[in-house]
Coordinates of C-alpha atoms and ligand atoms in Angstrom, one line a residue:
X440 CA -34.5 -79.2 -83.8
X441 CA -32.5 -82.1 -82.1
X442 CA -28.6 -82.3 -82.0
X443 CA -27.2 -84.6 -84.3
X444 CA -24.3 -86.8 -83.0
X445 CA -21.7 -88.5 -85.1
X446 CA -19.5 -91.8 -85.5
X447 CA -16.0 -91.0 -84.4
X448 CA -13.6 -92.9 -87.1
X449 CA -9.9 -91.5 -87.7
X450 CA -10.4 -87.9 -85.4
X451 CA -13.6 -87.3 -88.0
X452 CA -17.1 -87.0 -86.9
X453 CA -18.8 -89.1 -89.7
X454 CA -23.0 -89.9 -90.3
X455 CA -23.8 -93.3 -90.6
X456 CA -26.9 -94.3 -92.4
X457 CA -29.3 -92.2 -90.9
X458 CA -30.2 -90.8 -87.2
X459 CA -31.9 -92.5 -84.1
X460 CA -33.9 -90.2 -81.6
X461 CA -32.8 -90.9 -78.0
X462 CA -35.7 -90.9 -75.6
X463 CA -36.0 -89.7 -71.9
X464 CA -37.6 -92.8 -70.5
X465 CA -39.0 -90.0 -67.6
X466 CA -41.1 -88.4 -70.1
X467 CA -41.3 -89.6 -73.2
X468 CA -42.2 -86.7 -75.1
X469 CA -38.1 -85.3 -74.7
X470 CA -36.0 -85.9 -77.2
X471 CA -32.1 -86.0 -76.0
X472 CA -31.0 -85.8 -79.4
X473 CA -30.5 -87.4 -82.6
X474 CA -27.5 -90.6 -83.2
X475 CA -26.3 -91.7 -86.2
X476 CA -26.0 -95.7 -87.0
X477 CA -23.0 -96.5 -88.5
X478 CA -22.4 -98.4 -91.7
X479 CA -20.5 -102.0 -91.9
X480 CA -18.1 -99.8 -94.0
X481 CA -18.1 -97.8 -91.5
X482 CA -17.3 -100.0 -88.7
X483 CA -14.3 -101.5 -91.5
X484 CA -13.3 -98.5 -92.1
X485 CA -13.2 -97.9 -87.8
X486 CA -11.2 -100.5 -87.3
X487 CA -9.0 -99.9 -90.3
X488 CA -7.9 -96.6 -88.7
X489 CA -7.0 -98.4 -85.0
X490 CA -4.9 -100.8 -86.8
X491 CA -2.9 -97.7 -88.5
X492 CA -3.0 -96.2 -85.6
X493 CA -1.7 -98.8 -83.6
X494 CA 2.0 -99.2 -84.2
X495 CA 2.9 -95.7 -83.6
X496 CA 0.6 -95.6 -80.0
X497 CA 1.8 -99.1 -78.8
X498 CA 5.3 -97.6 -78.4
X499 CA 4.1 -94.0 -77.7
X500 CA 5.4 -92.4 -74.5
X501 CA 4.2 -93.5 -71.4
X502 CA 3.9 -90.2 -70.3
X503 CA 1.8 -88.9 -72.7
X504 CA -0.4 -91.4 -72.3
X505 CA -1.1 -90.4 -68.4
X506 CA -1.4 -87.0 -69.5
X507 CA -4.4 -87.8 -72.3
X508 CA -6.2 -89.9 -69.4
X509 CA -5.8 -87.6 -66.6
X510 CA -6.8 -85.1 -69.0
X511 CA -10.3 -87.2 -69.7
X512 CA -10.7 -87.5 -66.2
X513 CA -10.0 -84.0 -65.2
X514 CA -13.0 -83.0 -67.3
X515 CA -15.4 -85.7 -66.8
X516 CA -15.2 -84.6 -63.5
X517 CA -15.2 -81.1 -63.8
X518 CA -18.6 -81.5 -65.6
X519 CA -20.1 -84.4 -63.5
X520 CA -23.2 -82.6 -62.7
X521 CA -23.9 -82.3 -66.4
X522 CA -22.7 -85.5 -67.4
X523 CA -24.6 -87.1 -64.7
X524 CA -27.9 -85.2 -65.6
X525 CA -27.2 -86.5 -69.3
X526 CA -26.7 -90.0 -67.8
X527 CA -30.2 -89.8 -65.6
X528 CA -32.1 -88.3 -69.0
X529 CA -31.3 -90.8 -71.1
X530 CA -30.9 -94.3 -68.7
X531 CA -33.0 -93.1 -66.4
X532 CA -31.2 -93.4 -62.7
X533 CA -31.9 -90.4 -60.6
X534 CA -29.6 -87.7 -61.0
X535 CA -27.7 -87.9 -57.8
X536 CA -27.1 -91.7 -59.0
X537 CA -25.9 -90.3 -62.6
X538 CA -23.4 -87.7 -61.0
X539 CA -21.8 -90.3 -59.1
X540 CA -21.5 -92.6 -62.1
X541 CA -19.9 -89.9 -63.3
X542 CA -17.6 -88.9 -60.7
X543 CA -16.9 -92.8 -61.0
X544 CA -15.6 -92.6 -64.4
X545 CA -13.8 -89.7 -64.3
X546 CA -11.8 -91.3 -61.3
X547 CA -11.5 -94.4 -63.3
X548 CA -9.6 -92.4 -66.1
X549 CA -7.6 -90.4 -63.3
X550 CA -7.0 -93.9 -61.9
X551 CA -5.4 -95.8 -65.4
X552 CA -3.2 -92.6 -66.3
X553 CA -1.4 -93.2 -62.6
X554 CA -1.5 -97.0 -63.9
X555 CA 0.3 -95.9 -67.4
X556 CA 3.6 -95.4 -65.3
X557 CA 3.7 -98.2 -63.0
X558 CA 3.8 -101.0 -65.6
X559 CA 6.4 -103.5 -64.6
X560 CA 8.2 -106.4 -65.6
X561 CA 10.4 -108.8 -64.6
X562 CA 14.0 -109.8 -64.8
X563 CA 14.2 -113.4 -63.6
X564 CA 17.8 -115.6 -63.9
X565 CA 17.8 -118.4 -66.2
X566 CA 18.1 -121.8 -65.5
X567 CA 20.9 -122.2 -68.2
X568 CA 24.5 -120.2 -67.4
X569 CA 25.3 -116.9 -69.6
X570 CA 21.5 -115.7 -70.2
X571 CA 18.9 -113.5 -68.9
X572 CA 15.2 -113.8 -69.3
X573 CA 12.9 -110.6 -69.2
X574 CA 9.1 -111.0 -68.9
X575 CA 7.3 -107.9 -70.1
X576 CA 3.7 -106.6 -70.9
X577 CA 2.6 -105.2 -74.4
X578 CA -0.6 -104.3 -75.5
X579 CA -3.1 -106.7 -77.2
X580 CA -3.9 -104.7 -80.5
X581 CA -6.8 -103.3 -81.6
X582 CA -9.9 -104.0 -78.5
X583 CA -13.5 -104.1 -79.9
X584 CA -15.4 -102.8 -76.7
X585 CA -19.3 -103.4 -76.6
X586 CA -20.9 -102.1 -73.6
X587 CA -24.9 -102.8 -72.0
X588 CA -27.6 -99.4 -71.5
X589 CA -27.5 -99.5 -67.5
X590 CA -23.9 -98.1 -66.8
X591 CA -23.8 -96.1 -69.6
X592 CA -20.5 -94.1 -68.7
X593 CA -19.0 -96.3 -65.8
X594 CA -18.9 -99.6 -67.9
X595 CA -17.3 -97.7 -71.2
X596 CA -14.8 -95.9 -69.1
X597 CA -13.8 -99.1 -67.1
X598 CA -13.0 -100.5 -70.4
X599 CA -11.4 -97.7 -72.2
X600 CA -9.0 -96.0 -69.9
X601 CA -7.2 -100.0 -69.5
X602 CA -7.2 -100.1 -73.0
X603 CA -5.3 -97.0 -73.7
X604 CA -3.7 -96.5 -70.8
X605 CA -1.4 -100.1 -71.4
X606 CA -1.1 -98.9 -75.4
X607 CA -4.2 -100.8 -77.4
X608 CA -6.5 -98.7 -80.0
X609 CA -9.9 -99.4 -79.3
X610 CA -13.3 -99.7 -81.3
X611 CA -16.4 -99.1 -79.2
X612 CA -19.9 -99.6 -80.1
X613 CA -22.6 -98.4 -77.1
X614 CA -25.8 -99.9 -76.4
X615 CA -28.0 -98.5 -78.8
X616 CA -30.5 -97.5 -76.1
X617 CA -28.2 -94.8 -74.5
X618 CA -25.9 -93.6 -77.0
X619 CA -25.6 -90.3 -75.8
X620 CA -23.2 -90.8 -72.8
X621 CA -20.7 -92.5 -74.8
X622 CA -20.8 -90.1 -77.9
X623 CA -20.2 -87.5 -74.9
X624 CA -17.2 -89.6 -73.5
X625 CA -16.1 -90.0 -77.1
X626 CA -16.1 -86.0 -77.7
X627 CA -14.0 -85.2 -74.1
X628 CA -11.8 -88.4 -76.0
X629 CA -11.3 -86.5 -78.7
X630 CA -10.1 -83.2 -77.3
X631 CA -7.8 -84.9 -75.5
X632 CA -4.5 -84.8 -77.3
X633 CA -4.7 -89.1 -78.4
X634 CA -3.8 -89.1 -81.7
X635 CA -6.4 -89.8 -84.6
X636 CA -7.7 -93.4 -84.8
X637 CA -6.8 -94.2 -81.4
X638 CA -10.1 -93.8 -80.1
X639 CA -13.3 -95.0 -82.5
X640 CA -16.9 -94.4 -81.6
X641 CA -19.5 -96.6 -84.1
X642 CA -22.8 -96.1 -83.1
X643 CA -25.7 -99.1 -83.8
X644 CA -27.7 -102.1 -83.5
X645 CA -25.6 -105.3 -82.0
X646 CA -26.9 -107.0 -84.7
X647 CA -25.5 -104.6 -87.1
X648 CA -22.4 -103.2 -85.9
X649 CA -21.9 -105.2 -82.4
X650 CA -21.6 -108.4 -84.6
X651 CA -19.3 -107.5 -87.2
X652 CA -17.0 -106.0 -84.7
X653 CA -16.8 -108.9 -83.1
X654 CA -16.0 -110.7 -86.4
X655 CA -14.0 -108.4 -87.9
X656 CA -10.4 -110.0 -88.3
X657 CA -8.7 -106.6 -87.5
X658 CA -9.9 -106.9 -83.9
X659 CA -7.9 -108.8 -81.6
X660 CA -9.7 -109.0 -78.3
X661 CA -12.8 -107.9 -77.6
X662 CA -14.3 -106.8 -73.9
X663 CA -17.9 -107.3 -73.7
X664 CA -20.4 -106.6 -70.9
X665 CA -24.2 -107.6 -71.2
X666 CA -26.4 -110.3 -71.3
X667 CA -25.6 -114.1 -70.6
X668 CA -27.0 -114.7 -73.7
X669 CA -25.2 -112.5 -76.1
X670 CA -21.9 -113.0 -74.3
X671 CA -22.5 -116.6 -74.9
X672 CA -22.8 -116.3 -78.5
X673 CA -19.5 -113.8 -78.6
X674 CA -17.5 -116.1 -76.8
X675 CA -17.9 -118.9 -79.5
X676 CA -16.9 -116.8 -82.0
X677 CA -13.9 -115.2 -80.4
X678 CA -12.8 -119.0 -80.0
X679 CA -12.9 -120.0 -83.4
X680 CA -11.6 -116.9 -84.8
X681 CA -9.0 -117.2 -81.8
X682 CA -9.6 -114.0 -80.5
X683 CA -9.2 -113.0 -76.3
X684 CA -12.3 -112.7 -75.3
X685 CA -13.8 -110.8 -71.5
X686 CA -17.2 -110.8 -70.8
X687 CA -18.9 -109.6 -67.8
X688 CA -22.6 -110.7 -68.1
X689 CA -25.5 -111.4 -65.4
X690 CA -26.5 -111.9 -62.1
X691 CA -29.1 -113.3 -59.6
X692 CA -27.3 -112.0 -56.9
X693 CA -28.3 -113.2 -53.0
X694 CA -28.6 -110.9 -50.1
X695 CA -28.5 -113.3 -46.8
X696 CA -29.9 -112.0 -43.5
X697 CA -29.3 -114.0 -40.8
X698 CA -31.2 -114.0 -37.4
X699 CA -28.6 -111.9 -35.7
X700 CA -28.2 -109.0 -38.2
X701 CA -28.9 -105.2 -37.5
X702 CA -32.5 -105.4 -38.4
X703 CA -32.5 -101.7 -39.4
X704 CA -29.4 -102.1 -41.4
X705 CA -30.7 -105.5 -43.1
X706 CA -33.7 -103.9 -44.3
X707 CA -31.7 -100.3 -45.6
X708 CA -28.9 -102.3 -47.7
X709 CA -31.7 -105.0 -48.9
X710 CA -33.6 -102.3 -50.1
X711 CA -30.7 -100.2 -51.7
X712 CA -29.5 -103.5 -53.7
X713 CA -32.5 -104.4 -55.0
X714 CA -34.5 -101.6 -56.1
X715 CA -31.7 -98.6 -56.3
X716 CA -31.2 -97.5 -60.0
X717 CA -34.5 -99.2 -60.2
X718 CA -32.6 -102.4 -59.7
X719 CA -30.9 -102.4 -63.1
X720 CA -27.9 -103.0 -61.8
X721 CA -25.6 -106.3 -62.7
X722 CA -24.5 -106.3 -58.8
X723 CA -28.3 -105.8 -57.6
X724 CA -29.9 -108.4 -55.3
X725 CA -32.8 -109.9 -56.6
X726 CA -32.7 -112.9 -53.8
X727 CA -33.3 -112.1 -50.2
X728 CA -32.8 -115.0 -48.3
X729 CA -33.9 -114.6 -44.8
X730 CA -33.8 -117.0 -41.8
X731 CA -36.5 -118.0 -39.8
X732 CA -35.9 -116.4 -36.4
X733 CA -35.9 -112.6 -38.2
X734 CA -38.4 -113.6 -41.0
X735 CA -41.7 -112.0 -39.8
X736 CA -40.0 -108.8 -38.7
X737 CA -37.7 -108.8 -41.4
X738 CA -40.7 -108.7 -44.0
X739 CA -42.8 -106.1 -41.9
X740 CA -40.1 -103.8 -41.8
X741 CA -38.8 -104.1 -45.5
X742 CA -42.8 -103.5 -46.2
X743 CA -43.3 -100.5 -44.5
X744 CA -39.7 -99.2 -46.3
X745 CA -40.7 -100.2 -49.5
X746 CA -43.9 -97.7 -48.9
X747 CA -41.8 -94.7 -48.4
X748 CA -39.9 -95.2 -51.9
X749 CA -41.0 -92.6 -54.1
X750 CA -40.6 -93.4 -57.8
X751 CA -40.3 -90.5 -60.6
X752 CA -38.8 -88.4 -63.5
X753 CA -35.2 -89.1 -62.7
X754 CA -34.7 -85.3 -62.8
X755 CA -36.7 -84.4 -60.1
X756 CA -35.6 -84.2 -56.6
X757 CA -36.3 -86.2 -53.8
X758 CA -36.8 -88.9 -56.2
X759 CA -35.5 -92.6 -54.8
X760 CA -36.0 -94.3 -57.8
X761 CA -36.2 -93.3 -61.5
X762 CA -38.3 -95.0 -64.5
X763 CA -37.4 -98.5 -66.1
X764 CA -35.2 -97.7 -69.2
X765 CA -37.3 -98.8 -71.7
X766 CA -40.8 -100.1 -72.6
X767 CA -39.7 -103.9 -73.5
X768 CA -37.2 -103.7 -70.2
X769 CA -41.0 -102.7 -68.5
X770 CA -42.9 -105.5 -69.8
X771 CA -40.0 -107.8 -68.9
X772 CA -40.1 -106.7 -65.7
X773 CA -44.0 -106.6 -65.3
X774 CA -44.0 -110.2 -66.9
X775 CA -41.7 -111.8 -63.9
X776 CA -43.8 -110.3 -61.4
X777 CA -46.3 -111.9 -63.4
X778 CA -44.7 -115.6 -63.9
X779 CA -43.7 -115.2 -60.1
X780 CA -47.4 -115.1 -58.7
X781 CA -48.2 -117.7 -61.2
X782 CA -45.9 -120.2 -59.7
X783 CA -47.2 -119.4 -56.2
X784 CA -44.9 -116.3 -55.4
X785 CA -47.5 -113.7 -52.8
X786 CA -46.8 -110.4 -54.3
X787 CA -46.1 -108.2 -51.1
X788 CA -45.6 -104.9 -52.6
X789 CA -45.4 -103.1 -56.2
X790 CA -45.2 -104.9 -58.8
X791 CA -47.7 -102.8 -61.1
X792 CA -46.9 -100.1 -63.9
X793 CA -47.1 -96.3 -62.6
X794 CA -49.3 -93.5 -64.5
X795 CA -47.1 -90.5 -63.0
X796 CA -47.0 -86.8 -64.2
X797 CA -45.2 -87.3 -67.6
X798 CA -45.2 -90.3 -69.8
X799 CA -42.7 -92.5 -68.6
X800 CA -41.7 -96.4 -67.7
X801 CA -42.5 -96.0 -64.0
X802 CA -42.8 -99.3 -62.0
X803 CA -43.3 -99.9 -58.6
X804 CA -40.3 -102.0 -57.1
X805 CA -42.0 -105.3 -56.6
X806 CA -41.3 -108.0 -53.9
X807 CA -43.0 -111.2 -53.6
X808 CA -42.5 -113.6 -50.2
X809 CA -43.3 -117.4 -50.0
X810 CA -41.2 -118.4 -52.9
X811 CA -38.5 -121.4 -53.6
X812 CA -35.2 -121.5 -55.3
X813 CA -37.3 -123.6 -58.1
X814 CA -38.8 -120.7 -59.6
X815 CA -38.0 -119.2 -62.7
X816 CA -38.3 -116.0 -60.2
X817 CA -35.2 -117.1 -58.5
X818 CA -33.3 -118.4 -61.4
X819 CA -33.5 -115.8 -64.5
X820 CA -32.0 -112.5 -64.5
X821 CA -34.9 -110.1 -64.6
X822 CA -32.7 -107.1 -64.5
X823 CA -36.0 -104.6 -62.9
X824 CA -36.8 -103.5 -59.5
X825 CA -38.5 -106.6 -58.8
X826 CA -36.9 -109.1 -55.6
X827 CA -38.3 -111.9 -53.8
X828 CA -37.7 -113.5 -50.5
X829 CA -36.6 -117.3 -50.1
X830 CA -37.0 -118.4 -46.4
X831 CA -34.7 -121.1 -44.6
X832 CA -34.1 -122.2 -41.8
X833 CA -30.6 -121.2 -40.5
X834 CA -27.3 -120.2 -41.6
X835 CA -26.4 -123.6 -43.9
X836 CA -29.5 -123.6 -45.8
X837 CA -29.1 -119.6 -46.0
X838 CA -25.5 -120.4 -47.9
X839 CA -26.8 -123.2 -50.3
X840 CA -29.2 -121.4 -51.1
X841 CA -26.8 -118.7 -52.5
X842 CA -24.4 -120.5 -53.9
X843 CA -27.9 -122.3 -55.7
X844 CA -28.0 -120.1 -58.9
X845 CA -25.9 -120.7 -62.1
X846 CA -24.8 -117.0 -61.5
X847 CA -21.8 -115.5 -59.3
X848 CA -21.4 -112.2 -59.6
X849 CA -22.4 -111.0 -55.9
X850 CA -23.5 -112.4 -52.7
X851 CA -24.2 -110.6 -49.7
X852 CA -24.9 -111.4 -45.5
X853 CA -26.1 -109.2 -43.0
X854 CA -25.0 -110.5 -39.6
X855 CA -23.9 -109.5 -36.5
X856 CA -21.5 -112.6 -36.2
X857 CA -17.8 -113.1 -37.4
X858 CA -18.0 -116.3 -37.5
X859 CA -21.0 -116.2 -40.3
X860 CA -18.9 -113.5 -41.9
X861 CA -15.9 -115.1 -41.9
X862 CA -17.2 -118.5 -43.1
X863 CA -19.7 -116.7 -45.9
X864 CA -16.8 -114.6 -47.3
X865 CA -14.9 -117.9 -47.5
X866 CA -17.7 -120.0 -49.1
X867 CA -20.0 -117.9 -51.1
X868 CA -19.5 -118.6 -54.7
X869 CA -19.4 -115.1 -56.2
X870 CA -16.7 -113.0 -57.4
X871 CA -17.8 -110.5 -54.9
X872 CA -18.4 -110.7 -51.6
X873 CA -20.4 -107.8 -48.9
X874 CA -20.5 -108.0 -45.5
X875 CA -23.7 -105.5 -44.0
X876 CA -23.2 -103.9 -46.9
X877 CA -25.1 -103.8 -50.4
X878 CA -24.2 -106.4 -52.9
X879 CA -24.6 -103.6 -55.7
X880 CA -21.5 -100.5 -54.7
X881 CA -18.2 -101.4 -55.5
X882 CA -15.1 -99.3 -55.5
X883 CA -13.0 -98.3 -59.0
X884 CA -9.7 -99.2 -57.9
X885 CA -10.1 -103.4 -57.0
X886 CA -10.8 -105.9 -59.1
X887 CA -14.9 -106.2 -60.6
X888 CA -16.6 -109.5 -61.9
X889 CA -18.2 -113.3 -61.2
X890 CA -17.9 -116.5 -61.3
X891 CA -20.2 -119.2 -63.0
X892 CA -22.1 -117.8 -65.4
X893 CA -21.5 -113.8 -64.8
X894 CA -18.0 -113.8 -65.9
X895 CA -15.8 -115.6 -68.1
X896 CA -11.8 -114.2 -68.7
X897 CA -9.8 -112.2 -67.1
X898 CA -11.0 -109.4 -64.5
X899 CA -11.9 -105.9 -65.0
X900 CA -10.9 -102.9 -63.2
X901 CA -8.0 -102.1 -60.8
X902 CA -4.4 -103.0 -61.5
X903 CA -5.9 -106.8 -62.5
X904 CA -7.4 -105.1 -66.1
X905 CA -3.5 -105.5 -67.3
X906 CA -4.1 -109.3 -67.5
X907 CA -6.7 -108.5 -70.4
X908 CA -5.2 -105.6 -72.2
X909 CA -1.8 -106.8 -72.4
X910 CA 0.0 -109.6 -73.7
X911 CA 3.2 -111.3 -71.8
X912 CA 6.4 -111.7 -73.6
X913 CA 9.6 -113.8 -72.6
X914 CA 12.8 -112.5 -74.0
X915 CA 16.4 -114.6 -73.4
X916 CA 19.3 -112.5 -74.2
X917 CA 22.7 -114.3 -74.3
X918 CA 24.8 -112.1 -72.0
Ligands
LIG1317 P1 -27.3 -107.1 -74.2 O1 -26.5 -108.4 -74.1 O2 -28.6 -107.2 -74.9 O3 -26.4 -106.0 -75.0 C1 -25.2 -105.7 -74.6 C2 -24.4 -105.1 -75.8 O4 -24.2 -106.1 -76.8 C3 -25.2 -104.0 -76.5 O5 -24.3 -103.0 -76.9 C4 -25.8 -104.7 -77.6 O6 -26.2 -103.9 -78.7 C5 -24.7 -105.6 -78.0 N1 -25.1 -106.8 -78.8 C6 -26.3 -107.4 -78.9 N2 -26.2 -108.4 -79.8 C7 -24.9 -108.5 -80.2 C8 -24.2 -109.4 -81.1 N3 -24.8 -110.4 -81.7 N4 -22.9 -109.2 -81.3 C9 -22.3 -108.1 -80.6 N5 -22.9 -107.3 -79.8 C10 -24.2 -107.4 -79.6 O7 -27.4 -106.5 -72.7 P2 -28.2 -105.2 -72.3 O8 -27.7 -104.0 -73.0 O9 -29.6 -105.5 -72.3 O10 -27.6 -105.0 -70.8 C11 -28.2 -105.7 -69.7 C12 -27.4 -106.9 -69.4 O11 -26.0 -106.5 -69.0 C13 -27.9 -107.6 -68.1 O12 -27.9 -109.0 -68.3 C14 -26.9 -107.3 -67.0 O13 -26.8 -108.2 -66.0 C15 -25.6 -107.1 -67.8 N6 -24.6 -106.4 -67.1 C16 -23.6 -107.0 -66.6 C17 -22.6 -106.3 -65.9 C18 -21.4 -107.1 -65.3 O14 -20.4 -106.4 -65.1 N7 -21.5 -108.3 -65.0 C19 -22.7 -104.9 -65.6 C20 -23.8 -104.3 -66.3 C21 -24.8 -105.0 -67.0 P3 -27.7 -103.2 -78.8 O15 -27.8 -102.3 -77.7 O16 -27.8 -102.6 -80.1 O17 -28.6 -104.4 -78.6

C-alpha cells in the first residue's frame, strides 16, 4: 500500500478528486506514492485562503518571516540526502545530482530569510520646497507559482522563498510528473510556524488546475517556469487580465570551443552541459560549436568520453547519468535524433533506447557532427541528452552562430584567450554567460534567466527576485 499525499489549502491536508501513482522512471515497477488532483473548487477555494491570509502576512514582522524560512532551510538541508534520493526516484537525476539540488534549495531558503531584513527603501528630496518623497517596496498579493518536472525542488524553492520572504501568499501547482518533491517542500512548509493559508499546495493537470490558476482573478502575479509554448499562452492571458507575469522558459543553449581552448577541459564541461541530468536541464548545451583548427580532435576526444558515460537507475552508484523522466520525454528525445539524421545530421554516438536491469527510460546521450544552424536539430528545444556539433571556421562565425537561435538563456566559450573571453561575455546574446566553464551550474545567490525567447519579466533569484515580488510605492508627505 502506497502513501497518499494531499492538497495543502488553509494549514489542511485535503484529497482532490482522486489519486495519481508517481512512477520511478529507473524502474518502472516502483511506485513513490500516490497524489491527489485537486478540484477547480479546490484550487478557488486555495486561492480564497491566500487572499485571507494575505493582509495580516503582508504586514507581519519581518523577523518572523526570516525565522519561518531559515527554519525551511535548516531542514531541507538537514535531510538533503533524503530529499535528494526522493528527487532522483521520482525525476530521475542521479542521486548525487538530487542531493545537491537539494542542498541548493535549502540554501535558497537560508538565502531569502537573510533577504527578509535587508529590504530597503529610499528617502529622496523633492523637487517642490516643504515635502519628502519615500519610495518603498510591498508585496504583490497573492503569486500563483507553476513550476516544470526537471528541477523539481530547486525551481519551487527559487520561487517560494522570494515570495514569502518580501510578504506575498502564494498558490503553487507542481508539474504533475514529479509531485512528490513539492508535496515534501509543502509538508517542511507547513511545520514551519507561517500561518494557515500562507502557503497552498494544489496538486494537477496544467490543463486543469495550472489554467485556472492562471485565470483566477484572486491571483495577482503569476511566476511560471516551463515550456516556450505554455509560457506563451500564460503571458497573453496575464496581459488581458492585467496581471504581472515571469516566465522562465527554454533554451538551445551554445557551448563555443575555440582553437585555443584546454582540449581536456573543452571536452569535460561540453560533456557535463549536455548530457548531465541526462541533459534535461534549461541551462544544458545542446549546440557545440567548434572551430576548425581543434575540430578533428575535439570530436575524437568528446567520442572516446562519451564511451565512458555509464547510464542507469539513478539510485545506483557510479552512475553518470540517470533515465529520461518519462516515456513521451523518451520518444521526443529518440524522435530528434531521428529528424537530425534525416536532415543529414551523422549520428556519432548514442542516440538509441537502453534495455538495462530494471524497466526504465534509459537513453544513450546522443551526439551527431556534420550539422548546420538550419536544422530543426539546432533550433527546437529537445530538452534530452541529445547535442550536435556545428563547425565554423573561426571565432566570428563561432559567435553568430550563438547568438543564431531565437533562444538566450546560456552561451558558453572555452578558450584560452582574454580577448575571445572578453569580447564573447560582451557580445553573446544570453542572459548567462560561462567562461571554461559549463553553460548548465549556476550559483543561488545572482540573478538566473534569458533573453529572447527563454525569458520574459523580471529576473529570478538573488536580491534581483524583489523586482517581481514587490510592488514600488511613492509616498509625498508635506513636512
Ligand atoms: P511545460 O510547459 O509543459 O509545463 C510547465 C508547467 O506548466 C507544468 O506544471 C504544467 O503542468 C503547467 N501547465 C501546462 N499547461 C498549462 C496551462 N495551460 N496553464 C497553466 N499551466 C500549465 O514544461 P515541462 O514541465 O515539460 O518542463 C520542461 C520545460 O521547462 C522545458 O522547455 C525547459 O526548458 C523549461 N525550463 C526552463 C527553465 C528556465 O529557467 N528557463 C528551467 C527549467 C525548465 P503539467 O505538469 O500538468 O503539464
Amino acid at each position: 500500500m502506497t502513501q497518499k499525499h494531499d492538497n495543502l489549502i488553509a494549514g489542511e491536508w485535503i484529497a482532490g478528486t482522486g489519486y495519481t501513482p508517481n512512477i520511478n522512471p529507473s524502474n518502472l515497477g516502483d511506485v513513490i506514492g500516490e497524489y491527489t488532483q485537486a478540484s477547480a473548487e479546490q484550487l478557488d477555494a486555495a486561492v480564497q485562503a491566500a487572499r485571507t491570509a494575505f493582509p495580516a502576512w503582508s504586514v507581519s514582522s519581518i523577523q518572523a518571516r526570516a525565522d519561518a524560512l531559515d527554519k525551511i532551510g535548516t531542514e531541507i538541508l538537514a535531510r538533503r540526502e533524503e530529499l535528494g534520493t526522493l528527487l532522483a526516484r521520482e525525476e530521475g537525476k542521479t542521486k548525487a545530482e538530487g542531493i545537491g539540488e537539494a542542498a541548493r534549495a535549502g540554501n535558497i531558503f537560508k538565502f531569502f530569510a537573510g533577504e527578509c531584513l535587508r529590504l530597503t527603501g529610499e528617502v529622496v528630496p523633492s523637487v517642490r520646497p516643504g515635502i519628502g518623497v519615500e519610495i518603498t517596496r510591498e508585496p504583490v498579493g497573492v503569486v500563483g507559482i507553476v513550476t516544470p518536472w526537471n528541477f523539481p525542488m530547486a525551481i519551487p524553492a527559487w520561487k517560494i522563498a522570494p515570495a514569502l520572504a518580501y510578504g506575498n501568499c502564494v498558490v503553487m501547482k507542481p508539474a504533475d510528473l514529479v509531485p512528490g518533491c513539492a508535496w515534501a517542500l509543502a509538508e517542511i512548509i507547513s511545520r514551519s510556524g507561517i500561518p494557515a493559508g500562507v502557503f497552498n499546495l494544489v496538486m494537477g493537470r496544467g490543463s486543469v488546475i495550472g489554467d485556472p490558476l492562471v485565470n483566477h482573478p484572486g491571483v495577482d502575479a503569476i511566476s511560471f517556469t516551463g515550456s516556450q509554448a505554455v509560457g506563451a499562452h500564460i503571458a497573453q492571458q496575464c496581459a488581458v487580465k492585467l496581471k504581472k507575469v515571469q516566465l522562465e522558459m527554454g533554451g538551445k543553449n551554445p557551448q563555443v570551443i575555440l582553437d585555443d581552448a584546454d582540449l581536456a577541459q573543452a571536452v569535460e564541461l561540453s560533456v557535463q552541459s549536455a548530457f548531465f541530468s541526462t541533459g534535461q536541464r534549461c541551462t544544458a548545451s545542446s549546440r557545440l560549436i567548434v572551430t576548425d583548427g581543434i575540430y578533428s580532435k575535439f570530436v575524437e576526444a568528446i567520442k572516446s568520453r562519451m564511451a565512458t558515460l555509464k547510464v542507469g537507475d539513478a539510485l545506483a552508484a557510479g552512475i553518470d547519468i540517470g533515465p529520461v523522466s518519462s516515456l513521451s520525454q523518451l520518444e521526443q528525445d529518440l524522435s530528434y535524433v531521428d529528424i537530425g539524421q534525416k536532415e543529414g545530421a551523422v549520428l556519432l554516438a548514442g542516440g538509441q533506447r537502453l534495455k538495462l536491469s530494471t524497466d526504465g527510460f534509459f537513453m544513450a546521450p546522443a551526439l551527431l557532427t556534420d550539422t548546420t544552424a538550419d536544422m530543426r536539430i539546432n533550433r527546437e528545444e529537445v530538452f534530452g541528452p541529445v547535442a550536435s556539433i556545428i563547425r565554423v571556421k573561426g571565432y566570428e562565425e563561432a559567435l553568430f552562430e550563438a547568438n543564431n537561435t531565437p533562444f538566450g538563456l546560456a552561451a558558453g566559450v572555452a578558450t584560452t584567450s582574454l580577448k575571445y573571453a572578453t569580447h564573447f561575455k560582451r557580445h553573446s546574446q544570453a542572459g548567462m554567460v560561462m567562461v571554461n566553464l559549463p553553460t548548465a551550474g549556476v550559483d543561488y545567490h545572482v540573478p538566473f534567466g534569458g533573453r529572447k525567447g527563454s525569458s520574459y519579466g523580471p529576473r529570478e533569484q538573488g536580491r534581483y527576485a524583489q523586482e517581481f515580488y514587490t510592488v514600488v510605492k511613492t509616498a509625498y508627505t508635506l513636512a
